[in-house]
Amino acid sequence: MLDTAPLQHRLLDHADHYARWSGLAIGLVVAQALSTLGHVEFEQRVVFCLTAFGLCAVAGVLLADALTLRPQEAVRTASLAPRLVRDHVPPHMGPLIVLQGVSLAALLVITAATATVDPDRILSTGKVVAVTCNGMRATLGPWPGLYYSLPMFGALAIATPTCVWALRRIAHGPGEEQQRRDRAWAVTGAWGLLVSSQQLYAVLMISVSLTETGCAGVLGALTFWVFYPLALLNLFTVVWSLVTVVAPRAVEVEPEPAEGETAAAADETIEGGARRR
């Protein structure tokens, strides 16, 4: 039997999958190219690699959403309940990723405010933090000040409003409910991949800086009880986000029964109990 599906439908049937995977692949290629920049120090190269990979993942997911096929037939439905973005994002990981994004911005602001200028490298502003050790000044680094955090701020400024716009577009756009949830999960995973990878590296930089010497004092204990668990949480989010971008599959949410259906079910239960008596 001949395939009667339109050529455009056959070509675009899996285009969203290829776009997401291509975004990750291009991100790896770009990150590998940035890692070979010999005139840039290692820590800055890692920041560039993570930022480029996260932005490519976001771009691939947005392209995949644009290529996703919409229903071709004219279906008219009406619903009293408005569509909300929070109903389409992951119920547990979504708020966690938003919290990580807020904490990343706050962390970068704090580290930028506490960073100092290395006296031996005047042009490297925001690379170290100054502490007092036994009455003497010492510098700890690498510190995620402005020298390292500016690319992270730039990536957040570009990706965050774009992903928010995409989620609103998905929530209020056409398509089946499961399809909209899958697309929203993919966007959430891409943004989470960018945020969690950047926060993971910033936390590792802080942890290494505060534990490389005994001068950190209380901050060393803070690293053990706060930053190490935060690093593990971000590592988990990175893995979840990567899997979600590769193969997003939202958990189906069973619709709540209407008021009339609930009353009818209650009447059947009462009648059934009376018959058993």
CSV table of C-alpha atoms in Angstrom, one decimal:
chain,number,residue,atom,x,y,z
A,1,MET,CA,0.0,0.0,0.0
A,2,LEU,CA,1.4,3.4,-1.0
A,3,ASP,CA,2.2,5.9,1.7
A,4,THR,CA,-0.4,8.7,1.3
A,5,ALA,CA,1.0,10.9,4.0
A,6,PRO,CA,2.0,14.4,2.8
A,7,LEU,CA,5.7,14.8,2.0
A,8,GLN,CA,6.0,17.7,4.5
A,9,HIS,CA,4.4,15.6,7.2
A,10,ARG,CA,6.9,12.8,6.6
A,11,LEU,CA,9.9,15.2,6.6
A,12,LEU,CA,8.8,17.0,9.7
A,13,ASP,CA,7.5,14.1,11.7
A,14,HIS,CA,10.8,13.6,13.6
A,15,ALA,CA,12.4,17.0,12.9
A,16,ASP,CA,11.9,18.1,16.5
A,17,HIS,CA,14.0,15.2,17.7
A,18,TYR,CA,16.8,15.9,15.2
A,19,ALA,CA,16.8,19.6,16.1
A,20,ARG,CA,17.2,18.9,19.8
A,21,TRP,CA,20.0,16.4,19.2
A,22,SER,CA,21.7,18.7,16.7
A,23,GLY,CA,21.6,21.5,19.3
A,24,LEU,CA,23.5,19.3,21.8
A,25,ALA,CA,25.9,18.0,19.1
A,26,ILE,CA,26.7,21.6,17.9
A,27,GLY,CA,27.1,22.6,21.5
A,28,LEU,CA,29.7,19.9,22.0
A,29,VAL,CA,31.6,20.9,18.8
A,30,VAL,CA,31.6,24.6,19.8
A,31,ALA,CA,32.7,23.7,23.4
A,32,GLN,CA,35.5,21.6,22.0
A,33,ALA,CA,36.7,24.4,19.8
A,34,LEU,CA,36.6,26.9,22.7
A,35,SER,CA,38.5,24.5,24.9
A,36,THR,CA,41.5,24.8,22.5
A,37,LEU,CA,41.9,28.6,23.0
A,38,GLY,CA,45.5,28.6,24.2
A,39,HIS,CA,45.6,32.4,25.0
A,40,VAL,CA,42.7,32.0,27.4
A,41,GLU,CA,43.3,30.5,30.9
A,42,PHE,CA,41.7,27.2,31.8
A,43,GLU,CA,39.0,28.5,34.1
A,44,GLN,CA,37.7,31.0,31.6
A,45,ARG,CA,37.7,28.4,28.8
A,46,VAL,CA,35.5,26.1,31.0
A,47,VAL,CA,33.1,29.0,31.5
A,48,PHE,CA,33.0,29.7,27.7
A,49,CYS,CA,32.4,25.9,27.0
A,50,LEU,CA,29.5,25.6,29.5
A,51,THR,CA,27.9,28.8,28.3
A,52,ALA,CA,28.2,27.9,24.6
A,53,PHE,CA,26.9,24.3,25.2
A,54,GLY,CA,23.9,25.5,27.2
A,55,LEU,CA,23.0,28.2,24.7
A,56,CYS,CA,23.2,25.7,21.8
A,57,ALA,CA,20.9,23.3,23.8
A,58,VAL,CA,18.4,26.1,24.3
A,59,ALA,CA,18.6,27.1,20.6
A,60,GLY,CA,18.1,23.4,19.5
A,61,VAL,CA,15.0,23.0,21.7
A,62,LEU,CA,13.5,26.3,20.5
A,63,LEU,CA,14.1,25.2,16.9
A,64,ALA,CA,12.6,21.8,17.6
A,65,ASP,CA,9.5,23.5,19.0
A,66,ALA,CA,9.2,25.6,15.9
A,67,LEU,CA,9.4,22.5,13.7
A,68,THR,CA,6.8,20.5,15.8
A,69,LEU,CA,3.8,19.6,13.7
A,70,ARG,CA,0.5,21.1,14.8
A,71,PRO,CA,-2.9,19.5,14.2
A,72,GLN,CA,-3.9,19.9,10.6
A,73,GLU,CA,-7.6,19.4,11.0
A,74,ALA,CA,-9.8,22.2,12.3
A,75,VAL,CA,-10.8,21.2,15.8
A,76,ARG,CA,-12.8,23.6,17.9
A,77,THR,CA,-12.8,23.1,21.6
A,78,ALA,CA,-13.9,25.2,24.5
A,79,SER,CA,-12.7,25.2,28.1
A,80,LEU,CA,-13.6,27.3,31.1
A,81,ALA,CA,-10.2,26.7,32.7
A,82,PRO,CA,-7.4,29.0,31.4
A,83,ARG,CA,-4.1,27.4,30.3
A,84,LEU,CA,-1.3,28.2,32.7
A,85,VAL,CA,2.4,27.8,32.2
A,86,ARG,CA,2.9,26.1,35.5
A,87,ASP,CA,0.5,23.3,34.5
A,88,HIS,CA,2.8,22.4,31.6
A,89,VAL,CA,6.2,22.4,33.2
A,90,PRO,CA,7.5,19.5,35.4
A,91,PRO,CA,5.6,19.7,38.7
A,92,HIS,CA,8.7,19.0,40.9
A,93,MET,CA,11.8,19.8,38.8
A,94,GLY,CA,10.3,23.0,37.4
A,95,PRO,CA,10.2,24.9,40.7
A,96,LEU,CA,13.5,23.4,41.6
A,97,ILE,CA,15.2,24.7,38.4
A,98,VAL,CA,13.6,28.1,38.9
A,99,LEU,CA,15.0,28.2,42.5
A,100,GLN,CA,18.4,27.2,41.1
A,101,GLY,CA,18.2,30.0,38.6
A,102,VAL,CA,17.4,32.6,41.3
A,103,SER,CA,20.1,31.2,43.5
A,104,LEU,CA,22.7,31.3,40.7
A,105,ALA,CA,21.9,35.0,40.0
A,106,ALA,CA,22.2,35.7,43.7
A,107,LEU,CA,25.4,33.7,44.0
A,108,LEU,CA,27.0,35.5,41.1
A,109,VAL,CA,26.0,38.9,42.5
A,110,ILE,CA,27.6,38.0,45.9
A,111,THR,CA,30.8,36.7,44.4
A,112,ALA,CA,31.1,39.7,42.1
A,113,ALA,CA,30.6,42.0,45.1
A,114,THR,CA,33.2,40.2,47.3
A,115,ALA,CA,35.8,39.7,44.6
A,116,THR,CA,38.9,41.9,44.7
A,117,VAL,CA,41.6,42.9,42.2
A,118,ASP,CA,44.7,40.8,42.1
A,119,PRO,CA,47.5,43.2,42.8
A,120,ASP,CA,49.8,41.3,40.4
A,121,ARG,CA,47.3,41.3,37.6
A,122,ILE,CA,45.5,44.7,37.5
A,123,LEU,CA,43.5,43.8,34.4
A,124,SER,CA,42.1,40.6,35.9
A,125,THR,CA,39.4,42.2,38.0
A,126,GLY,CA,37.2,39.8,39.9
A,127,LYS,CA,39.4,36.7,39.8
A,128,VAL,CA,40.3,36.4,43.5
A,129,VAL,CA,38.9,37.1,46.9
A,130,ALA,CA,40.9,38.7,49.7
A,131,VAL,CA,40.9,37.2,53.2
A,132,THR,CA,42.9,37.8,56.4
A,133,CYS,CA,45.0,35.0,57.6
A,134,ASN,CA,46.8,35.3,60.9
A,135,GLY,CA,46.8,39.1,60.6
A,136,MET,CA,48.1,39.0,57.0
A,137,ARG,CA,46.2,39.5,53.8
A,138,ALA,CA,45.9,36.6,51.4
A,139,THR,CA,44.1,36.0,48.1
A,140,LEU,CA,42.1,33.0,47.2
A,141,GLY,CA,41.2,32.0,43.7
A,142,PRO,CA,39.9,31.3,41.2
A,143,TRP,CA,36.9,33.2,42.4
A,144,PRO,CA,33.7,33.6,40.2
A,145,GLY,CA,33.8,37.3,40.1
A,146,LEU,CA,32.9,39.5,37.1
A,147,TYR,CA,35.9,38.2,35.2
A,148,TYR,CA,34.4,34.7,35.1
A,149,SER,CA,30.7,35.5,35.7
A,150,LEU,CA,30.0,38.0,32.9
A,151,PRO,CA,29.5,35.3,30.3
A,152,MET,CA,27.2,33.5,32.7
A,153,PHE,CA,25.1,36.7,33.3
A,154,GLY,CA,25.0,37.2,29.5
A,155,ALA,CA,23.8,33.7,28.9
A,156,LEU,CA,21.0,34.0,31.6
A,157,ALA,CA,20.0,37.4,30.1
A,158,ILE,CA,19.5,35.8,26.7
A,159,ALA,CA,18.1,32.4,27.5
A,160,THR,CA,15.7,33.2,30.4
A,161,PRO,CA,13.3,35.6,28.6
A,162,THR,CA,13.5,33.5,25.5
A,163,CYS,CA,12.5,30.3,27.3
A,164,VAL,CA,9.7,32.1,29.2
A,165,TRP,CA,8.3,33.4,25.9
A,166,ALA,CA,8.5,29.9,24.5
A,167,LEU,CA,6.7,28.4,27.5
A,168,ARG,CA,3.9,31.0,27.2
A,169,ARG,CA,3.6,30.3,23.5
A,170,ILE,CA,3.4,26.6,24.1
A,171,ALA,CA,0.8,26.9,26.9
A,172,HIS,CA,-1.5,29.1,24.9
A,173,GLY,CA,-0.8,27.6,21.4
A,174,PRO,CA,-2.5,24.8,19.5
A,175,GLY,CA,-1.8,21.1,19.9
A,176,GLU,CA,-2.7,18.2,22.0
A,177,GLU,CA,-2.3,18.5,25.8
A,178,GLN,CA,0.4,15.8,25.9
A,179,GLN,CA,2.2,17.3,23.1
A,180,ARG,CA,2.3,20.7,24.7
A,181,ARG,CA,3.5,19.2,28.0
A,182,ASP,CA,6.3,17.4,26.2
A,183,ARG,CA,7.4,20.6,24.4
A,184,ALA,CA,7.3,22.5,27.7
A,185,TRP,CA,9.4,19.9,29.4
A,186,ALA,CA,12.0,20.1,26.7
A,187,VAL,CA,12.3,23.9,27.1
A,188,THR,CA,12.5,23.5,30.9
A,189,GLY,CA,15.2,20.9,30.5
A,190,ALA,CA,17.3,23.1,28.2
A,191,TRP,CA,17.1,26.1,30.5
A,192,GLY,CA,17.8,23.8,33.5
A,193,LEU,CA,20.9,22.4,31.7
A,194,LEU,CA,22.3,25.9,31.2
A,195,VAL,CA,21.5,27.1,34.8
A,196,SER,CA,22.6,23.9,36.6
A,197,SER,CA,25.9,23.5,34.7
A,198,GLN,CA,26.9,27.1,35.3
A,199,GLN,CA,26.0,26.9,39.0
A,200,LEU,CA,27.8,23.6,39.4
A,201,TYR,CA,31.0,25.2,38.1
A,202,ALA,CA,30.6,28.4,40.1
A,203,VAL,CA,30.1,26.3,43.3
A,204,LEU,CA,33.1,24.1,42.5
A,205,MET,CA,35.2,27.3,42.0
A,206,ILE,CA,34.1,28.6,45.4
A,207,SER,CA,34.7,25.3,47.1
A,208,VAL,CA,38.2,25.0,45.7
A,209,SER,CA,39.1,28.6,46.6
A,210,LEU,CA,37.9,28.3,50.2
A,211,THR,CA,39.5,24.9,50.9
A,212,GLU,CA,42.9,25.4,49.3
A,213,THR,CA,44.1,27.0,52.5
A,214,GLY,CA,43.4,27.0,56.2
A,215,CYS,CA,42.7,30.7,56.2
A,216,ALA,CA,39.1,30.3,55.1
A,217,GLY,CA,38.0,29.5,58.7
A,218,VAL,CA,34.2,29.4,59.0
A,219,LEU,CA,33.9,29.5,55.3
A,220,GLY,CA,35.6,26.2,55.0
A,221,ALA,CA,32.9,24.6,57.2
A,222,LEU,CA,30.3,26.5,55.1
A,223,THR,CA,31.8,24.9,52.0
A,224,PHE,CA,31.4,21.4,53.5
A,225,TRP,CA,27.8,21.8,54.7
A,226,VAL,CA,26.4,24.1,51.9
A,227,PHE,CA,28.4,24.1,48.7
A,228,TYR,CA,29.2,20.4,48.4
A,229,PRO,CA,25.5,19.4,48.8
A,230,LEU,CA,24.6,22.2,46.4
A,231,ALA,CA,27.1,20.8,43.9
A,232,LEU,CA,25.6,17.3,44.1
A,233,LEU,CA,22.1,18.8,43.6
A,234,ASN,CA,23.3,20.6,40.5
A,235,LEU,CA,24.9,17.5,39.2
A,236,PHE,CA,21.6,15.7,39.5
A,237,THR,CA,19.8,18.5,37.7
A,238,VAL,CA,22.4,18.5,34.9
A,239,VAL,CA,21.7,14.7,34.3
A,240,TRP,CA,17.9,15.2,34.5
A,241,SER,CA,18.0,18.2,32.2
A,242,LEU,CA,20.2,16.4,29.6
A,243,VAL,CA,17.9,13.3,29.6
A,244,THR,CA,14.8,15.6,29.3
A,245,VAL,CA,16.3,17.5,26.3
A,246,VAL,CA,17.1,14.3,24.5
A,247,ALA,CA,13.8,12.5,25.1
A,248,PRO,CA,11.2,14.7,26.7
A,249,ARG,CA,8.1,12.8,27.9
A,250,ALA,CA,5.9,14.6,30.3
A,251,VAL,CA,4.0,12.6,32.9
A,252,GLU,CA,0.3,12.4,32.0
A,253,VAL,CA,-1.9,14.2,34.5
A,254,GLU,CA,-5.3,12.7,34.9
A,255,PRO,CA,-8.0,15.3,34.6
A,256,GLU,CA,-10.0,16.0,37.7
A,257,PRO,CA,-13.6,14.7,37.5
A,258,ALA,CA,-16.3,17.3,37.1
A,259,GLU,CA,-18.7,18.1,39.9
A,260,GLY,CA,-21.5,16.2,38.3
A,261,GLU,CA,-19.3,13.2,37.7
A,262,THR,CA,-18.2,13.2,41.3
A,263,ALA,CA,-21.8,13.3,42.6
A,264,ALA,CA,-22.8,10.5,40.2
A,265,ALA,CA,-19.9,8.4,41.4
A,266,ALA,CA,-20.9,9.0,45.0
A,267,ASP,CA,-24.5,8.0,44.3
A,268,GLU,CA,-23.3,4.7,42.7
A,269,THR,CA,-21.1,4.0,45.7
A,270,ILE,CA,-24.0,4.5,48.1
A,271,GLU,CA,-26.4,2.4,45.9
A,272,GLY,CA,-23.8,-0.4,45.7
A,273,GLY,CA,-23.4,-0.4,49.5
A,274,ALA,CA,-27.2,-0.5,50.0
A,275,ARG,CA,-27.5,-3.5,47.6
A,276,ARG,CA,-24.7,-5.4,49.4
A,277,ARG,CA,-26.6,-5.0,52.7
